[in-house]
Structure formats: C-alpha cells, structure tokens
Amino acid sequence: MVVYSSTSYFLYKGQPMGFEYKMLQRLAKDLNLKLEIKVSDDLDSQFEVLNSGEVDIIAHGMTITNQRKWEVDFTDYLYLTKQVLVQKKLDNFRKLSWSTLQKHLIDDPLDLIGDTVSIRKNSSYYERIVSLSNEMGGEIHINYLDSKLSTGEIIDMVAEGKIKYTIADENLARINAASNPILKVDVPISFSQRIAWVTGKKSVKFKEEVNKWIRKQRKKTSYFVIYNKYFKNKRFYRRRVKSDYYSLNNNQISQYDDLIKRFTKKLGWDWRLLAAQVYQESKFDPSAESWAGARGLMQVMPTTAKELGIKDVSDPIESLRGGTTYLNILYNRFEDIEDDETRIKFTLASFNCGYEHVRDAQRLADFNNLDPTVWENNVAEMFLELRFPKNYNRDFIKYGYVRGTEPVNYVRQIFERYHQYKQFITDEEDDKLQFTSK
C-alpha cells in the first residue's frame, strides 16, 4: 500500500515515479515477487487494511513509535530524519530586515505554548505535540486535519495561509519548501527518528526478508541516488511540481492528451490505454526514432507509414492518425476473440511484432492443446517458445523465429502502465468501459 504524494508515488510526464514506488520495484524484483500497488486514500485506515490481509506492506515512510508497535510491526529503518515546525514567513519577507522578520516567526518550540498546530490526529506528529506539551509544561492546541490529506498538501496549506503551523519530517519539509521560499522549516521539535515501512504482526518471515533487503540497500550507492532524487534534488522537485503533466497538479498525462482522446474514439478504447502505448513507443517524443527506423509518437515503420499514407511520421497528428488506423485494422482481424481486453492484447502484440507472428503463436498454442484465443498463460507462453528452433521450424509455423519476450513484455508493460494511469487520471467515460486491466 502506498499514498499519493510529491515524494512517494506520483505520475510525471506519463511515468510513475516516487521513492516508495522505485524501492518497491527493487524489492519485488530482488525477492522475485509480483508487485501489486494499492493506493490508500485514508491514512487513518492503513493499519486496519494491513491487518485485514488486503495488503502485505505499507510502503509509506512512518516514524517508528512505541504506540504504533501495539498494532503493527515495523521493518528496519530506511532513513533517519527529525520533525520540524513548518511556518509561513510574512508575505513581504524579502523586503524586511532579519530582526523584524524574527519577531513574527517562531525559533523556539517553547513559543508554541498557547498557540495552535494543525496536524492529522493519528500521525506521529500528534504524538510528538502531546509529548512536547508535557515536556514544556504548557498546552499546545491542536487543530485536527482530514486524514486524507498528505503531508505535502498540509505544507501547501501553510504556504497558502490556510493554517498557521504544522509539523513535518525534515526531509519532506525541506523538499516541499524548495518551491515555496515563503516557508520556514528549520525549527526542530524532535531528535532523530527512524522512518520505516509497516508489516502485519503475523508476517514475521516476510518482515525478516524485507529487513535483510533494506539493510543491503542502505549500503548501496544506488539507494542514495534514489533517495536524493526525491528528497534532496530541489531542481527536479521544482520542475515537476510546476509542470502541467504532474498528476498532483492536473488531470493530464501528456501534452497530446486531447489528440489521443480524439483518435481513440474510432477504436472504442479507453484513451488512457492508448496513452500507455504511446508512452511505451516514444515516451511522448514525436522525434523519437528506433534502431530499426520506426519513428514518431507511435513508432511507425517506414513501409507501414507509406501504406497508411503518413507523409510526416514526426507530425503527432499524422502519427496518431496512422497508428490508430493500423491498430483498428489489426483489431478487426481478431474477430474470433470474443473477450475485448484479450482482443486488445492480441492487437497490441501484432502492432509490436507483426500480425502473422501472432497467428503463428496461436497455431503453436493449438498444437500444444492450449487455447489459441486466450492471451495469458496460453498464446503469450507460445511466443516465448517461438524463440527455439524446435518450435519455429515446425512445418505449420509460417513466419519462423520471433524474439517472443518482446511482444509479451510489450503487452504486459502497457497494461501495467494503463492500470497506473487509471489510478492517477480520472475519466468521465470510466463507467462505460467494457473491461479493466488485470
């Protein structure tokens, strides 16, 4: 389970990103596990979802506290940080003297006595404020915020003047303040704390494996490259949070969304599925060119472009028109496949490696008593077998060898990305779709 946030899991220019997302990918690969991401929309219910068995791990940086240990277990720590006060400087702070500015800002947690801090109730920040009040012998009032708000969103509320103070982990506060210089985030209110992921009480062996993995990761340079990218690279942070194609800002995947929607209509597909294919082909770069000579958003080969009447494959309109025309032709050739999602997978595989290679894989499936109209564990498996002479040299195989891992991975990655796009990007046609990604 993850949360949408500016550091944990988000979509930027059509690509899922985030510290937790990247680390989960590495964990799944290293432990040979299939990664299935569930997004939490209520931070207060995360432990309940975990303990019900719906998820195996909460991959969301949480402070290890004794109170939380009554309910769940924590993995070994991923990193250390401390909690800081987040406050807003005066609007004209650049024109004020340092002494004048300091009169309006808190530099000592003692000055919070009698004031109000806004936080989520079931957060470690709440525990810290209660402890701080007891330590100082004075009451700090608490304004409880919606549990659906992320720390980044709450920090933005301070910058916008909607709340006066909040508490945040220092690494989150500093990277969020990178695009909001009006924020002051240098007043610590805790010592260093361990930040970890969360597992269920009964998942002892799983936690042990994750702990071994985390300890190895903390010794790797690549781990710190990932950490620094999301928590210390202020330039990258500012660039993405100001982008129209950052999922926490707008409901957009790319600058070609409108064109993709327009040309998807004749296919009858969800436009986000076609967007996932376009990303797979070119990463939305109309000037992209493959080693084989395919070019444009849809990476159409020169001979195919000529057949489809595409005059300029680098023109996004021409590329999408030609590419979707070709997809429609391929789709209509699979009339024998009744399930729409499966039919689309066969269509995508044909787009990738050629229609006749798909038919060869179907023939091989039939020969091996598998269903030639089912993709998963049937025709997809036969594509992998067509790499070997004993199979592609059979007399009923008409087009011979094919590097079968390519179409299989192509289809799988497009549908994985499509599923992610559906998580991030809403669509008014959602209820009308005839299939969902699996």
Coordinates of C-alpha atoms in Angstrom, one line a residue:
M1 CA 0.0 0.0 0.0
V2 CA 1.3 3.5 -0.9
V3 CA -0.1 7.0 -0.8
Y4 CA -0.1 9.7 -3.5
S5 CA 2.4 12.3 -2.5
S6 CA 5.1 14.5 -4.0
T7 CA 7.8 12.1 -2.9
S8 CA 6.2 8.7 -2.5
Y9 CA 4.1 7.9 -5.6
F10 CA 3.0 10.2 -8.4
L11 CA 2.8 10.5 -12.2
Y12 CA 5.1 12.9 -14.1
K13 CA 5.1 13.2 -17.9
G14 CA 3.4 9.8 -18.2
Q15 CA 5.8 7.9 -16.0
P16 CA 5.0 6.6 -12.5
M17 CA 7.7 7.9 -10.0
G18 CA 8.4 8.3 -6.3
F19 CA 10.8 7.0 -3.7
E20 CA 8.4 4.3 -2.4
Y21 CA 7.5 3.3 -5.9
K22 CA 11.1 2.8 -7.0
M23 CA 12.0 1.0 -3.9
L24 CA 9.0 -1.4 -4.1
Q25 CA 10.0 -2.2 -7.7
R26 CA 13.5 -3.1 -6.5
L27 CA 12.1 -5.1 -3.6
A28 CA 9.7 -7.1 -5.8
K29 CA 12.5 -7.8 -8.3
D30 CA 15.1 -8.9 -5.7
L31 CA 12.6 -11.1 -3.8
N32 CA 11.1 -12.5 -7.0
L33 CA 7.6 -11.2 -6.1
K34 CA 4.8 -9.7 -8.2
L35 CA 4.2 -6.1 -7.3
E36 CA 0.6 -5.0 -7.0
I37 CA 0.1 -1.5 -5.7
K38 CA -2.9 -0.4 -3.7
V39 CA -3.3 3.3 -3.1
S40 CA -4.5 4.5 0.3
D41 CA -7.0 7.4 0.3
D42 CA -7.3 7.5 4.1
L43 CA -4.2 7.4 6.2
D44 CA -6.2 6.6 9.4
S45 CA -7.4 3.3 8.0
Q46 CA -4.0 2.0 6.8
F47 CA -3.3 -0.3 9.8
E48 CA -6.8 -1.7 9.5
V49 CA -6.3 -2.5 5.8
L50 CA -2.9 -4.1 6.6
N51 CA -4.2 -6.2 9.5
S52 CA -7.2 -7.4 7.4
G53 CA -4.8 -9.1 5.0
E54 CA -5.7 -6.9 2.0
V55 CA -2.0 -5.8 1.6
D56 CA 1.3 -7.2 2.8
I57 CA 3.2 -4.0 3.5
I58 CA 2.5 -0.3 4.0
A59 CA 5.3 1.4 1.9
H60 CA 4.8 4.8 3.3
G61 CA 7.5 6.4 5.4
M62 CA 6.3 6.2 9.0
T63 CA 8.0 7.1 12.2
I64 CA 8.6 4.1 14.5
T65 CA 6.8 4.8 17.8
N66 CA 6.0 2.5 20.8
Q67 CA 2.3 3.4 20.5
R68 CA 2.1 2.1 16.9
K69 CA 4.0 -1.1 17.8
W70 CA 0.9 -2.2 19.7
E71 CA -0.9 -2.5 16.4
V72 CA 1.7 -3.3 13.7
D73 CA 5.3 -4.3 13.1
F74 CA 7.9 -2.0 11.6
T75 CA 10.7 -3.0 9.1
D76 CA 14.2 -1.9 9.7
Y77 CA 14.5 1.8 9.1
L78 CA 15.0 3.2 5.6
Y79 CA 16.4 6.5 6.7
L80 CA 16.6 8.9 9.7
T81 CA 15.1 12.3 10.0
K82 CA 13.6 14.6 12.6
Q83 CA 10.4 16.5 12.9
V84 CA 10.4 20.3 12.3
L85 CA 7.9 23.1 12.6
V86 CA 6.5 24.4 9.3
Q87 CA 5.5 28.1 9.4
K88 CA 5.0 30.9 6.9
K89 CA 7.1 34.0 6.7
L90 CA 5.5 37.4 6.1
D91 CA 4.4 37.9 2.5
N92 CA 6.9 40.7 2.0
F93 CA 9.7 38.9 3.9
R94 CA 12.3 39.7 1.2
K95 CA 12.0 43.4 2.0
L96 CA 12.2 43.0 5.8
S97 CA 15.2 43.1 8.0
W98 CA 16.2 39.9 9.7
S99 CA 15.4 41.3 13.2
T100 CA 11.9 42.4 12.0
L101 CA 11.2 39.0 10.4
Q102 CA 12.3 37.1 13.5
K103 CA 9.7 39.0 15.7
H104 CA 7.0 37.3 13.6
L105 CA 8.5 33.8 13.5
I106 CA 9.0 31.0 16.0
D107 CA 12.6 29.9 16.6
D108 CA 12.0 28.0 19.9
P109 CA 9.3 25.3 20.3
L110 CA 8.5 27.0 23.7
D111 CA 6.8 29.8 21.8
L112 CA 4.2 27.3 20.6
I113 CA 2.6 27.2 24.1
G114 CA -0.9 28.6 23.9
D115 CA -0.8 28.5 20.0
T116 CA -2.4 26.1 17.6
V117 CA -0.7 23.5 15.3
S118 CA -2.7 21.7 12.6
I119 CA -2.0 18.0 12.1
R120 CA -3.7 14.7 11.3
K121 CA -4.7 13.0 14.6
N122 CA -3.3 9.5 14.0
S123 CA 0.1 10.8 12.8
S124 CA 3.4 10.6 14.7
Y125 CA 3.3 14.4 14.7
Y126 CA 0.3 14.2 17.0
E127 CA 2.2 12.0 19.4
R128 CA 5.1 14.4 19.3
I129 CA 3.0 17.5 20.0
V130 CA 1.4 15.8 23.0
S131 CA 4.8 14.8 24.3
L132 CA 6.2 18.3 23.7
S133 CA 3.3 19.9 25.6
N134 CA 4.1 17.6 28.6
E135 CA 7.8 18.2 28.4
M136 CA 7.3 22.0 28.4
G137 CA 4.5 22.1 30.9
G138 CA 2.2 24.1 28.7
E139 CA -0.6 23.3 26.3
I140 CA -0.2 23.4 22.6
H141 CA -3.6 23.4 21.0
I142 CA -4.2 21.0 18.1
N143 CA -6.4 21.6 15.1
Y144 CA -7.2 18.1 13.6
L145 CA -7.0 17.8 9.8
D146 CA -8.6 15.4 7.4
S147 CA -6.8 12.0 7.4
K148 CA -7.0 12.0 3.6
L149 CA -4.5 14.9 3.4
S150 CA -0.9 14.1 2.7
T151 CA 1.9 15.9 4.5
G152 CA 2.8 17.7 1.3
E153 CA -0.8 19.0 0.9
I154 CA -0.8 20.2 4.5
I155 CA 2.5 22.0 4.0
D156 CA 0.9 23.7 1.0
M157 CA -1.9 24.9 3.3
V158 CA 0.7 26.7 5.5
A159 CA 2.2 28.4 2.4
E160 CA -1.3 29.5 1.3
G161 CA -2.1 30.9 4.7
K162 CA -5.0 28.4 5.4
I163 CA -3.4 27.2 8.6
K164 CA -0.7 28.8 10.8
Y165 CA 1.6 25.9 11.7
T166 CA 2.1 22.2 11.0
I167 CA 4.7 19.6 11.8
A168 CA 6.5 17.5 9.2
D169 CA 9.5 15.3 8.8
E170 CA 12.5 17.4 7.9
N171 CA 13.3 15.8 4.6
L172 CA 9.7 16.2 3.5
A173 CA 9.5 19.8 4.8
R174 CA 12.7 20.9 3.0
I175 CA 11.9 19.4 -0.4
N176 CA 8.4 20.8 -0.3
A177 CA 9.8 24.2 0.8
A178 CA 12.0 24.1 -2.3
S179 CA 9.1 25.5 -4.4
N180 CA 7.8 27.7 -1.5
P181 CA 10.6 30.0 -0.2
I182 CA 8.0 31.7 1.9
L183 CA 8.1 28.7 4.3
K184 CA 10.4 28.4 7.3
V185 CA 11.2 24.8 8.1
D186 CA 14.4 24.9 10.3
V187 CA 13.0 24.7 13.8
P188 CA 13.4 21.1 15.1
I189 CA 10.9 19.8 17.6
S190 CA 12.3 16.2 17.9
F191 CA 15.6 14.3 17.9
S192 CA 16.4 12.0 15.0
Q193 CA 13.8 9.4 14.4
R194 CA 13.7 6.2 12.4
I195 CA 11.5 6.1 9.3
A196 CA 10.3 2.6 8.2
W197 CA 7.7 0.6 6.3
V198 CA 5.0 -1.3 8.1
T199 CA 4.1 -5.0 8.1
G200 CA 1.5 -7.1 9.9
K201 CA 2.1 -8.7 13.3
K202 CA 1.8 -12.2 11.7
S203 CA 4.1 -11.6 8.8
V204 CA 7.3 -12.5 10.7
K205 CA 9.2 -14.3 7.9
F206 CA 8.2 -11.7 5.3
K207 CA 9.4 -8.9 7.6
E208 CA 12.7 -10.7 8.1
E209 CA 13.3 -10.9 4.4
V210 CA 12.4 -7.3 3.9
N211 CA 14.8 -6.3 6.7
K212 CA 17.6 -8.2 5.1
W213 CA 16.9 -6.4 1.9
I214 CA 16.7 -3.0 3.4
R215 CA 20.0 -3.4 5.2
K216 CA 21.7 -4.4 1.9
Q217 CA 20.0 -1.4 0.2
R218 CA 21.4 1.1 2.7
K219 CA 24.9 0.0 1.8
K220 CA 24.4 0.6 -2.0
T221 CA 25.1 3.8 -3.8
S222 CA 22.0 3.3 -6.0
Y223 CA 19.9 3.6 -2.9
F224 CA 21.2 7.0 -2.1
V225 CA 20.8 8.1 -5.7
I226 CA 17.1 7.2 -5.5
Y227 CA 16.7 8.9 -2.0
N228 CA 18.5 12.1 -3.2
K229 CA 16.4 12.3 -6.3
Y230 CA 13.1 12.5 -4.4
F231 CA 14.2 14.2 -1.1
K232 CA 17.2 16.4 -2.0
N233 CA 17.1 17.3 -5.7
K234 CA 15.4 20.6 -5.4
R235 CA 15.7 21.5 -9.1
F236 CA 13.9 18.3 -10.2
Y237 CA 11.3 18.8 -7.5
R238 CA 10.5 22.4 -8.6
R239 CA 10.4 21.4 -12.2
R240 CA 7.9 18.6 -11.7
V241 CA 5.6 20.4 -9.3
K242 CA 5.2 23.3 -11.7
S243 CA 4.5 21.0 -14.6
D244 CA 1.1 20.6 -16.1
Y245 CA 1.9 16.9 -16.5
Y246 CA 2.4 16.3 -12.8
S247 CA -0.5 14.2 -11.5
L248 CA -0.8 16.1 -8.2
N249 CA -1.4 19.3 -10.2
N250 CA -3.6 18.4 -13.1
N251 CA -5.6 15.5 -14.6
Q252 CA -3.2 15.2 -17.5
I253 CA -0.7 12.6 -18.8
S254 CA 0.9 14.4 -21.7
Q255 CA 0.6 17.4 -24.0
Y256 CA -1.0 15.1 -26.5
D257 CA -4.0 14.0 -24.3
D258 CA -6.6 15.8 -26.5
L259 CA -5.2 14.3 -29.7
I260 CA -5.0 10.8 -28.1
K261 CA -8.7 11.1 -27.0
R262 CA -9.7 12.3 -30.5
F263 CA -8.1 9.4 -32.3
T264 CA -9.0 6.8 -29.7
K265 CA -12.7 7.3 -30.4
K266 CA -12.6 5.2 -33.6
L267 CA -11.0 2.4 -31.6
G268 CA -13.5 2.4 -28.8
W269 CA -10.7 2.0 -26.3
D270 CA -10.1 3.9 -23.1
W271 CA -7.8 6.8 -24.2
R272 CA -5.5 6.1 -21.2
L273 CA -4.7 2.7 -22.7
L274 CA -3.6 4.3 -26.0
A275 CA -1.6 6.9 -24.0
A276 CA 0.1 4.0 -22.2
Q277 CA 1.0 2.5 -25.6
V278 CA 2.3 5.9 -26.9
Y279 CA 4.5 6.2 -23.9
Q280 CA 5.8 2.7 -24.4
E281 CA 6.6 3.5 -28.0
S282 CA 8.1 7.0 -27.8
K283 CA 7.7 8.4 -24.3
F284 CA 5.6 11.1 -26.0
D285 CA 8.6 12.3 -28.0
P286 CA 7.4 12.9 -31.7
S287 CA 11.1 13.0 -32.8
A288 CA 11.9 9.6 -31.4
E289 CA 13.5 7.1 -33.7
S290 CA 14.2 3.4 -33.0
W291 CA 17.3 1.4 -34.1
A292 CA 15.0 -0.3 -36.7
G293 CA 13.9 3.0 -38.3
A294 CA 10.5 3.4 -36.6
R295 CA 9.7 7.0 -35.9
G296 CA 7.2 9.3 -34.3
L297 CA 4.8 9.1 -31.4
M298 CA 3.6 5.7 -32.5
Q299 CA 6.9 4.5 -33.8
V300 CA 5.5 3.5 -37.2
M301 CA 7.9 1.7 -39.6
P302 CA 8.6 3.5 -43.0
T303 CA 6.8 0.8 -45.0
T304 CA 3.8 0.8 -42.8
A305 CA 3.7 4.6 -42.9
K306 CA 3.7 4.5 -46.7
E307 CA 0.8 2.0 -46.7
L308 CA -1.1 4.2 -44.3
G309 CA -0.5 7.4 -46.2
I310 CA 1.5 9.0 -43.4
K311 CA 3.5 11.8 -45.1
D312 CA 5.4 13.0 -42.0
V313 CA 5.7 10.5 -39.1
S314 CA 7.2 13.1 -36.8
D315 CA 3.9 15.0 -37.0
P316 CA 1.9 14.0 -33.9
I317 CA -1.4 14.2 -35.7
E318 CA -0.2 12.1 -38.7
S319 CA 1.5 9.6 -36.4
L320 CA -1.6 9.1 -34.2
R321 CA -4.0 9.0 -37.1
G322 CA -1.9 6.4 -38.9
G323 CA -1.1 4.4 -35.8
T324 CA -4.7 4.2 -34.6
T325 CA -5.8 3.3 -38.2
Y326 CA -3.3 0.4 -38.1
L327 CA -4.5 -0.7 -34.6
N328 CA -8.1 -0.7 -35.9
I329 CA -7.1 -2.8 -38.9
L330 CA -5.4 -5.3 -36.6
Y331 CA -8.2 -5.3 -34.1
N332 CA -10.7 -6.2 -36.8
R333 CA -8.7 -9.2 -37.8
F334 CA -9.2 -10.9 -34.5
E335 CA -13.0 -11.4 -34.8
D336 CA -12.6 -14.9 -33.4
I337 CA -11.7 -13.5 -30.0
E338 CA -14.8 -12.5 -28.0
D339 CA -13.3 -11.0 -24.9
D340 CA -12.5 -7.4 -25.6
E341 CA -9.5 -7.0 -23.3
T342 CA -7.9 -10.2 -24.7
R343 CA -8.6 -9.0 -28.3
I344 CA -6.8 -5.7 -27.5
K345 CA -3.8 -7.7 -26.2
F346 CA -3.6 -9.6 -29.4
T347 CA -3.8 -6.3 -31.3
L348 CA -1.0 -4.8 -29.3
A349 CA 1.2 -7.8 -29.8
S350 CA 0.6 -7.6 -33.5
F351 CA 1.5 -4.0 -33.6
N352 CA 4.7 -4.8 -31.9
C353 CA 6.0 -7.9 -33.7
G354 CA 3.6 -8.4 -36.7
Y355 CA 0.2 -10.0 -37.2
E356 CA 1.5 -13.2 -38.8
H357 CA 3.8 -13.9 -35.8
V358 CA 0.7 -13.7 -33.5
R359 CA -1.1 -16.2 -35.8
D360 CA 2.0 -18.5 -35.6
A361 CA 1.8 -18.3 -31.8
Q362 CA -1.8 -19.2 -31.9
R363 CA -1.1 -22.2 -34.1
L364 CA 1.6 -23.4 -31.7
A365 CA -0.9 -23.0 -28.8
D366 CA -3.4 -25.1 -30.6
F367 CA -0.7 -27.8 -31.3
N368 CA 0.1 -27.9 -27.5
N369 CA -3.6 -28.2 -26.5
L370 CA -3.7 -24.6 -25.3
D371 CA -6.5 -22.1 -26.1
P372 CA -5.4 -20.0 -29.1
T373 CA -8.0 -17.3 -28.2
V374 CA -6.6 -16.7 -24.7
W375 CA -3.5 -14.5 -24.2
E376 CA -2.4 -15.1 -20.6
N377 CA -0.7 -18.5 -20.0
N378 CA -1.6 -19.6 -23.5
V379 CA -0.6 -17.7 -26.6
A380 CA 1.8 -15.5 -24.5
E381 CA 3.6 -18.6 -23.4
M382 CA 3.9 -19.8 -27.0
F383 CA 5.5 -16.6 -28.0
L384 CA 8.3 -17.5 -25.6
E385 CA 8.6 -20.9 -27.2
L386 CA 9.0 -19.4 -30.7
R387 CA 12.5 -18.4 -29.7
F388 CA 13.6 -22.0 -30.1
P389 CA 14.4 -23.9 -33.4
K390 CA 12.4 -27.0 -32.3
N391 CA 9.3 -24.8 -32.4
Y392 CA 9.8 -22.2 -35.1
N393 CA 11.0 -24.8 -37.5
R394 CA 7.7 -26.8 -37.3
D395 CA 6.0 -27.1 -40.7
F396 CA 2.9 -25.2 -39.6
I397 CA 4.9 -22.2 -38.4
K398 CA 4.9 -19.8 -41.4
Y399 CA 7.0 -16.9 -40.2
G400 CA 9.7 -18.6 -38.2
Y401 CA 11.7 -17.2 -35.3
V402 CA 10.4 -14.3 -33.2
R403 CA 12.0 -12.8 -30.1
G404 CA 9.0 -13.7 -28.1
T405 CA 9.9 -11.9 -24.9
E406 CA 9.4 -8.5 -26.7
P407 CA 5.7 -8.8 -27.5
V408 CA 4.9 -10.4 -24.2
N409 CA 6.7 -7.7 -22.2
Y410 CA 5.2 -5.0 -24.5
V411 CA 1.7 -6.1 -23.8
R412 CA 2.3 -6.6 -20.1
Q413 CA 4.0 -3.2 -19.6
I414 CA 1.4 -1.3 -21.5
F415 CA -1.4 -2.8 -19.4
E416 CA 0.6 -2.2 -16.2
R417 CA 1.0 1.4 -17.2
Y418 CA -2.6 1.7 -18.2
H419 CA -3.6 0.5 -14.7
Q420 CA -1.4 3.1 -13.2
Y421 CA -2.8 5.8 -15.4
K422 CA -6.3 4.8 -14.3
Q423 CA -5.2 5.2 -10.7
F424 CA -3.9 8.7 -11.3
I425 CA -6.0 10.1 -14.1
T426 CA -9.8 10.2 -13.9
D427 CA -12.0 9.9 -17.0
E428 CA -15.7 10.7 -17.4
E429 CA -16.1 7.5 -19.5
D430 CA -14.9 5.2 -16.7
D431 CA -18.4 3.7 -16.1
K432 CA -18.8 2.9 -19.8
L433 CA -15.7 0.8 -20.2
Q434 CA -16.2 -2.8 -21.1
F435 CA -13.0 -4.1 -19.5
T436 CA -10.5 -3.3 -16.8
S437 CA -6.8 -4.1 -16.6
K438 CA -5.8 -7.2 -14.7

